[in-house]
JSON list of C-alpha atoms in Angstrom, two decimals:
[
{"chain": "A", "resi": 432, "resn": "UNK", "atom": "CA", "xyz": [-186.82, 155.93, -52.34]},
{"chain": "A", "resi": 433, "resn": "UNK", "atom": "CA", "xyz": [-185.32, 153.31, -50.01]},
{"chain": "A", "resi": 434, "resn": "UNK", "atom": "CA", "xyz": [-188.77, 151.93, -49.17]},
{"chain": "A", "resi": 435, "resn": "UNK", "atom": "CA", "xyz": [-189.60, 151.52, -52.84]},
{"chain": "A", "resi": 436, "resn": "UNK", "atom": "CA", "xyz": [-186.33, 149.64, -53.35]},
{"chain": "A", "resi": 437, "resn": "UNK", "atom": "CA", "xyz": [-187.15, 147.42, -50.35]},
{"chain": "A", "resi": 438, "resn": "UNK", "atom": "CA", "xyz": [-190.50, 146.57, -51.92]},
{"chain": "A", "resi": 439, "resn": "UNK", "atom": "CA", "xyz": [-188.80, 145.80, -55.24]},
{"chain": "A", "resi": 440, "resn": "UNK", "atom": "CA", "xyz": [-186.25, 143.55, -53.56]},
{"chain": "A", "resi": 441, "resn": "UNK", "atom": "CA", "xyz": [-188.91, 141.69, -51.60]},
{"chain": "A", "resi": 442, "resn": "UNK", "atom": "CA", "xyz": [-191.20, 141.36, -54.61]},
{"chain": "A", "resi": 443, "resn": "UNK", "atom": "CA", "xyz": [-188.49, 140.13, -56.97]},
{"chain": "A", "resi": 444, "resn": "UNK", "atom": "CA", "xyz": [-187.02, 137.76, -54.40]},
{"chain": "A", "resi": 445, "resn": "UNK", "atom": "CA", "xyz": [-190.48, 136.52, -53.42]},
{"chain": "A", "resi": 446, "resn": "UNK", "atom": "CA", "xyz": [-191.45, 135.83, -57.02]},
{"chain": "A", "resi": 447, "resn": "UNK", "atom": "CA", "xyz": [-188.19, 134.00, -57.75]},
{"chain": "A", "resi": 448, "resn": "UNK", "atom": "CA", "xyz": [-188.40, 131.94, -54.55]},
{"chain": "A", "resi": 449, "resn": "UNK", "atom": "CA", "xyz": [-192.05, 131.14, -55.27]},
{"chain": "A", "resi": 450, "resn": "UNK", "atom": "CA", "xyz": [-191.38, 129.96, -58.80]},
{"chain": "A", "resi": 451, "resn": "UNK", "atom": "CA", "xyz": [-188.47, 127.80, -57.66]},
{"chain": "A", "resi": 452, "resn": "UNK", "atom": "CA", "xyz": [-190.45, 126.39, -54.74]},
{"chain": "A", "resi": 453, "resn": "UNK", "atom": "CA", "xyz": [-193.30, 125.50, -57.10]},
{"chain": "A", "resi": 454, "resn": "UNK", "atom": "CA", "xyz": [-190.88, 123.44, -59.18]},
{"chain": "A", "resi": 455, "resn": "UNK", "atom": "CA", "xyz": [-189.73, 121.56, -56.08]},
{"chain": "A", "resi": 456, "resn": "UNK", "atom": "CA", "xyz": [-193.27, 120.88, -54.88]},
{"chain": "A", "resi": 457, "resn": "UNK", "atom": "CA", "xyz": [-195.00, 120.14, -58.18]},
{"chain": "A", "resi": 458, "resn": "UNK", "atom": "CA", "xyz": [-192.87, 120.36, -61.29]},
{"chain": "A", "resi": 459, "resn": "UNK", "atom": "CA", "xyz": [-190.07, 118.02, -60.32]},
{"chain": "A", "resi": 460, "resn": "UNK", "atom": "CA", "xyz": [-192.31, 115.23, -58.98]},
{"chain": "A", "resi": 461, "resn": "UNK", "atom": "CA", "xyz": [-194.38, 115.42, -62.16]},
{"chain": "A", "resi": 462, "resn": "UNK", "atom": "CA", "xyz": [-191.34, 115.37, -64.44]},
{"chain": "A", "resi": 463, "resn": "UNK", "atom": "CA", "xyz": [-189.75, 112.47, -62.55]},
{"chain": "A", "resi": 464, "resn": "UNK", "atom": "CA", "xyz": [-192.91, 110.41, -63.03]},
{"chain": "A", "resi": 465, "resn": "UNK", "atom": "CA", "xyz": [-192.88, 110.73, -66.83]},
{"chain": "A", "resi": 466, "resn": "UNK", "atom": "CA", "xyz": [-191.32, 108.29, -69.25]},
{"chain": "A", "resi": 467, "resn": "UNK", "atom": "CA", "xyz": [-188.12, 109.68, -70.85]},
{"chain": "A", "resi": 468, "resn": "UNK", "atom": "CA", "xyz": [-189.62, 110.96, -74.13]},
{"chain": "A", "resi": 469, "resn": "UNK", "atom": "CA", "xyz": [-192.49, 112.73, -72.39]},
{"chain": "A", "resi": 470, "resn": "UNK", "atom": "CA", "xyz": [-190.06, 114.10, -69.79]},
{"chain": "A", "resi": 471, "resn": "UNK", "atom": "CA", "xyz": [-187.80, 115.62, -72.45]},
{"chain": "A", "resi": 472, "resn": "UNK", "atom": "CA", "xyz": [-190.78, 117.20, -74.19]},
{"chain": "A", "resi": 473, "resn": "UNK", "atom": "CA", "xyz": [-192.34, 118.54, -70.97]},
{"chain": "A", "resi": 474, "resn": "UNK", "atom": "CA", "xyz": [-189.05, 119.82, -69.55]},
{"chain": "A", "resi": 475, "resn": "UNK", "atom": "CA", "xyz": [-188.25, 121.66, -72.76]},
{"chain": "A", "resi": 476, "resn": "UNK", "atom": "CA", "xyz": [-191.71, 123.22, -72.77]},
{"chain": "A", "resi": 477, "resn": "UNK", "atom": "CA", "xyz": [-191.40, 124.41, -69.18]},
{"chain": "A", "resi": 478, "resn": "UNK", "atom": "CA", "xyz": [-187.78, 125.55, -69.30]},
{"chain": "A", "resi": 479, "resn": "UNK", "atom": "CA", "xyz": [-188.40, 127.89, -72.22]},
{"chain": "A", "resi": 480, "resn": "UNK", "atom": "CA", "xyz": [-191.23, 129.59, -70.34]},
{"chain": "A", "resi": 481, "resn": "UNK", "atom": "CA", "xyz": [-189.12, 130.54, -67.35]},
{"chain": "A", "resi": 482, "resn": "UNK", "atom": "CA", "xyz": [-186.65, 132.45, -69.53]},
{"chain": "A", "resi": 483, "resn": "UNK", "atom": "CA", "xyz": [-186.17, 135.40, -69.47]},
{"chain": "A", "resi": 484, "resn": "UNK", "atom": "CA", "xyz": [-188.42, 135.90, -66.41]},
{"chain": "A", "resi": 485, "resn": "UNK", "atom": "CA", "xyz": [-186.19, 134.18, -63.86]},
{"chain": "A", "resi": 486, "resn": "UNK", "atom": "CA", "xyz": [-182.82, 135.63, -64.95]},
{"chain": "A", "resi": 487, "resn": "UNK", "atom": "CA", "xyz": [-184.23, 139.16, -65.13]},
{"chain": "A", "resi": 488, "resn": "UNK", "atom": "CA", "xyz": [-186.01, 138.82, -61.78]},
{"chain": "A", "resi": 489, "resn": "UNK", "atom": "CA", "xyz": [-182.95, 137.42, -60.02]},
{"chain": "A", "resi": 490, "resn": "UNK", "atom": "CA", "xyz": [-180.55, 139.96, -61.54]},
{"chain": "A", "resi": 491, "resn": "UNK", "atom": "CA", "xyz": [-182.85, 142.86, -60.67]},
{"chain": "A", "resi": 492, "resn": "UNK", "atom": "CA", "xyz": [-183.19, 141.58, -57.10]},
{"chain": "A", "resi": 493, "resn": "UNK", "atom": "CA", "xyz": [-179.41, 141.27, -56.71]},
{"chain": "A", "resi": 494, "resn": "UNK", "atom": "CA", "xyz": [-178.83, 144.79, -58.07]},
{"chain": "A", "resi": 495, "resn": "UNK", "atom": "CA", "xyz": [-181.51, 146.30, -55.82]},
{"chain": "A", "resi": 496, "resn": "UNK", "atom": "CA", "xyz": [-180.05, 144.45, -52.83]},
{"chain": "A", "resi": 497, "resn": "UNK", "atom": "CA", "xyz": [-176.60, 145.88, -53.62]},
{"chain": "A", "resi": 498, "resn": "UNK", "atom": "CA", "xyz": [-178.03, 149.39, -53.89]},
{"chain": "A", "resi": 499, "resn": "UNK", "atom": "CA", "xyz": [-179.82, 148.91, -50.57]},
{"chain": "A", "resi": 500, "resn": "UNK", "atom": "CA", "xyz": [-176.62, 147.62, -48.97]},
{"chain": "A", "resi": 501, "resn": "UNK", "atom": "CA", "xyz": [-175.08, 150.94, -49.97]},
{"chain": "A", "resi": 502, "resn": "UNK", "atom": "CA", "xyz": [-178.02, 153.21, -49.07]},
{"chain": "A", "resi": 503, "resn": "UNK", "atom": "CA", "xyz": [-179.43, 151.65, -45.91]},
{"chain": "A", "resi": 504, "resn": "UNK", "atom": "CA", "xyz": [-178.10, 153.23, -42.73]},
{"chain": "A", "resi": 505, "resn": "UNK", "atom": "CA", "xyz": [-176.53, 151.04, -40.07]},
{"chain": "A", "resi": 506, "resn": "UNK", "atom": "CA", "xyz": [-174.17, 148.12, -40.12]},
{"chain": "A", "resi": 507, "resn": "UNK", "atom": "CA", "xyz": [-176.95, 145.55, -39.84]},
{"chain": "A", "resi": 508, "resn": "UNK", "atom": "CA", "xyz": [-178.74, 146.89, -42.92]},
{"chain": "A", "resi": 509, "resn": "UNK", "atom": "CA", "xyz": [-175.52, 147.01, -44.92]},
{"chain": "A", "resi": 510, "resn": "UNK", "atom": "CA", "xyz": [-174.57, 143.47, -43.93]},
{"chain": "A", "resi": 511, "resn": "UNK", "atom": "CA", "xyz": [-178.02, 141.94, -44.43]},
{"chain": "A", "resi": 512, "resn": "UNK", "atom": "CA", "xyz": [-178.63, 143.45, -47.85]},
{"chain": "A", "resi": 513, "resn": "UNK", "atom": "CA", "xyz": [-175.12, 142.50, -48.95]},
{"chain": "A", "resi": 514, "resn": "UNK", "atom": "CA", "xyz": [-175.75, 138.95, -47.71]},
{"chain": "A", "resi": 515, "resn": "UNK", "atom": "CA", "xyz": [-179.06, 138.85, -49.60]},
{"chain": "A", "resi": 516, "resn": "UNK", "atom": "CA", "xyz": [-177.32, 140.02, -52.79]},
{"chain": "A", "resi": 517, "resn": "UNK", "atom": "CA", "xyz": [-174.64, 137.34, -52.40]},
{"chain": "A", "resi": 518, "resn": "UNK", "atom": "CA", "xyz": [-177.24, 134.66, -51.75]},
{"chain": "A", "resi": 519, "resn": "UNK", "atom": "CA", "xyz": [-179.24, 135.67, -54.82]},
{"chain": "A", "resi": 520, "resn": "UNK", "atom": "CA", "xyz": [-175.93, 135.65, -56.69]},
{"chain": "A", "resi": 521, "resn": "UNK", "atom": "CA", "xyz": [-175.52, 132.04, -55.56]},
{"chain": "A", "resi": 522, "resn": "UNK", "atom": "CA", "xyz": [-178.91, 131.18, -57.07]},
{"chain": "A", "resi": 523, "resn": "UNK", "atom": "CA", "xyz": [-177.85, 132.81, -60.33]},
{"chain": "A", "resi": 524, "resn": "UNK", "atom": "CA", "xyz": [-174.49, 131.02, -60.33]},
{"chain": "A", "resi": 525, "resn": "UNK", "atom": "CA", "xyz": [-176.07, 127.59, -59.82]},
{"chain": "A", "resi": 526, "resn": "UNK", "atom": "CA", "xyz": [-178.67, 128.36, -62.48]},
{"chain": "A", "resi": 527, "resn": "UNK", "atom": "CA", "xyz": [-176.08, 129.37, -65.07]},
{"chain": "A", "resi": 528, "resn": "UNK", "atom": "CA", "xyz": [-173.51, 126.68, -64.32]},
{"chain": "A", "resi": 529, "resn": "UNK", "atom": "CA", "xyz": [-175.70, 123.69, -63.46]},
{"chain": "A", "resi": 530, "resn": "UNK", "atom": "CA", "xyz": [-179.38, 123.93, -64.45]},
{"chain": "A", "resi": 531, "resn": "UNK", "atom": "CA", "xyz": [-179.18, 125.99, -67.66]},
{"chain": "A", "resi": 532, "resn": "UNK", "atom": "CA", "xyz": [-176.67, 123.62, -69.34]},
{"chain": "A", "resi": 533, "resn": "UNK", "atom": "CA", "xyz": [-179.00, 120.71, -68.56]},
{"chain": "A", "resi": 534, "resn": "UNK", "atom": "CA", "xyz": [-181.96, 122.70, -69.93]},
{"chain": "A", "resi": 535, "resn": "UNK", "atom": "CA", "xyz": [-180.05, 123.44, -73.14]},
{"chain": "A", "resi": 536, "resn": "UNK", "atom": "CA", "xyz": [-179.07, 119.79, -73.51]},
{"chain": "A", "resi": 537, "resn": "UNK", "atom": "CA", "xyz": [-182.68, 118.66, -73.07]},
{"chain": "A", "resi": 538, "resn": "UNK", "atom": "CA", "xyz": [-184.01, 121.28, -75.51]},
{"chain": "A", "resi": 539, "resn": "UNK", "atom": "CA", "xyz": [-181.51, 120.02, -78.10]},
{"chain": "A", "resi": 540, "resn": "UNK", "atom": "CA", "xyz": [-182.94, 116.49, -77.96]},
{"chain": "A", "resi": 541, "resn": "UNK", "atom": "CA", "xyz": [-185.66, 115.03, -80.12]},
{"chain": "A", "resi": 542, "resn": "UNK", "atom": "CA", "xyz": [-188.05, 113.31, -77.67]},
{"chain": "A", "resi": 543, "resn": "UNK", "atom": "CA", "xyz": [-188.82, 110.66, -80.28]},
{"chain": "A", "resi": 544, "resn": "UNK", "atom": "CA", "xyz": [-185.14, 109.80, -80.85]},
{"chain": "A", "resi": 545, "resn": "UNK", "atom": "CA", "xyz": [-183.38, 109.81, -77.50]},
{"chain": "A", "resi": 546, "resn": "UNK", "atom": "CA", "xyz": [-179.71, 108.80, -77.29]},
{"chain": "A", "resi": 547, "resn": "UNK", "atom": "CA", "xyz": [-179.04, 105.08, -76.94]},
{"chain": "A", "resi": 548, "resn": "UNK", "atom": "CA", "xyz": [-177.24, 105.77, -73.66]},
{"chain": "A", "resi": 549, "resn": "UNK", "atom": "CA", "xyz": [-180.16, 107.75, -72.18]},
{"chain": "A", "resi": 550, "resn": "UNK", "atom": "CA", "xyz": [-180.13, 105.65, -68.99]},
{"chain": "A", "resi": 551, "resn": "UNK", "atom": "CA", "xyz": [-176.55, 106.80, -68.35]},
{"chain": "A", "resi": 552, "resn": "UNK", "atom": "CA", "xyz": [-177.13, 110.43, -69.43]},
{"chain": "A", "resi": 553, "resn": "UNK", "atom": "CA", "xyz": [-180.57, 111.02, -67.88]},
{"chain": "A", "resi": 554, "resn": "UNK", "atom": "CA", "xyz": [-180.13, 114.36, -66.09]},
{"chain": "A", "resi": 555, "resn": "UNK", "atom": "CA", "xyz": [-183.34, 114.36, -64.05]},
{"chain": "A", "resi": 556, "resn": "UNK", "atom": "CA", "xyz": [-181.86, 113.64, -60.65]},
{"chain": "A", "resi": 557, "resn": "UNK", "atom": "CA", "xyz": [-178.89, 115.97, -61.17]},
{"chain": "A", "resi": 558, "resn": "UNK", "atom": "CA", "xyz": [-181.27, 118.77, -62.25]},
{"chain": "A", "resi": 559, "resn": "UNK", "atom": "CA", "xyz": [-183.54, 118.06, -59.26]},
{"chain": "A", "resi": 560, "resn": "UNK", "atom": "CA", "xyz": [-180.62, 118.27, -56.83]},
{"chain": "A", "resi": 561, "resn": "UNK", "atom": "CA", "xyz": [-179.29, 121.59, -58.15]},
{"chain": "A", "resi": 562, "resn": "UNK", "atom": "CA", "xyz": [-182.81, 122.99, -58.34]},
{"chain": "A", "resi": 563, "resn": "UNK", "atom": "CA", "xyz": [-183.34, 122.12, -54.67]},
{"chain": "A", "resi": 564, "resn": "UNK", "atom": "CA", "xyz": [-180.08, 123.86, -53.75]},
{"chain": "A", "resi": 565, "resn": "UNK", "atom": "CA", "xyz": [-180.94, 127.04, -55.63]},
{"chain": "A", "resi": 566, "resn": "UNK", "atom": "CA", "xyz": [-184.48, 126.98, -54.22]},
{"chain": "A", "resi": 567, "resn": "UNK", "atom": "CA", "xyz": [-183.07, 126.77, -50.70]},
{"chain": "A", "resi": 568, "resn": "UNK", "atom": "CA", "xyz": [-180.80, 129.73, -51.45]},
{"chain": "A", "resi": 569, "resn": "UNK", "atom": "CA", "xyz": [-183.66, 131.76, -52.94]},
{"chain": "A", "resi": 570, "resn": "UNK", "atom": "CA", "xyz": [-185.82, 131.18, -49.87]},
{"chain": "A", "resi": 571, "resn": "UNK", "atom": "CA", "xyz": [-182.86, 132.00, -47.59]},
{"chain": "A", "resi": 572, "resn": "UNK", "atom": "CA", "xyz": [-182.30, 135.22, -49.54]},
{"chain": "A", "resi": 573, "resn": "UNK", "atom": "CA", "xyz": [-185.97, 136.12, -49.04]},
{"chain": "A", "resi": 574, "resn": "UNK", "atom": "CA", "xyz": [-185.65, 135.59, -45.29]},
{"chain": "A", "resi": 575, "resn": "UNK", "atom": "CA", "xyz": [-182.51, 137.75, -45.29]},
{"chain": "A", "resi": 576, "resn": "UNK", "atom": "CA", "xyz": [-184.29, 140.44, -47.31]},
{"chain": "A", "resi": 577, "resn": "UNK", "atom": "CA", "xyz": [-187.19, 140.39, -44.87]},
{"chain": "A", "resi": 578, "resn": "UNK", "atom": "CA", "xyz": [-184.80, 140.72, -41.93]},
{"chain": "A", "resi": 579, "resn": "UNK", "atom": "CA", "xyz": [-182.93, 143.54, -43.67]},
{"chain": "A", "resi": 580, "resn": "UNK", "atom": "CA", "xyz": [-186.14, 145.43, -44.38]},
{"chain": "A", "resi": 581, "resn": "UNK", "atom": "CA", "xyz": [-187.39, 144.95, -40.83]},
{"chain": "A", "resi": 582, "resn": "UNK", "atom": "CA", "xyz": [-184.06, 146.16, -39.45]},
{"chain": "A", "resi": 583, "resn": "UNK", "atom": "CA", "xyz": [-184.05, 149.19, -41.73]},
{"chain": "A", "resi": 584, "resn": "UNK", "atom": "CA", "xyz": [-187.62, 150.14, -40.84]},
{"chain": "A", "resi": 585, "resn": "UNK", "atom": "CA", "xyz": [-187.20, 149.84, -37.06]}
]
């Protein structure tokens, strides 16, 4: 049972980290290159496709990590899986408090009628920064999950 949970944690964390890393490497540079109206349209299109996949994947990974922190024998396994769960929780917290509000704001806009103060309100660089932070945390959580699984299997 523990090995199945390890595979689930690694798979969920790997998928989440991969999706976030793909946004850093391809999505963000593309979106930053677009004029404002096309950016708003493209961002809204993309953001709606990642929900509910990302929240469900991250939440499932965090729950499985917590279960593994409880079930895995040894202090190292407990500590590493707990650290992975906390790190994934950090990704979720940044998503909910920083990126999701920006996504909702952008989805609410009409790309053909942007606010007059768009230059002041343009959220692209703020979204990019928080996305990079949560991507770093997701990759760190994956490394922690790998270390936890290796420790538990040795």
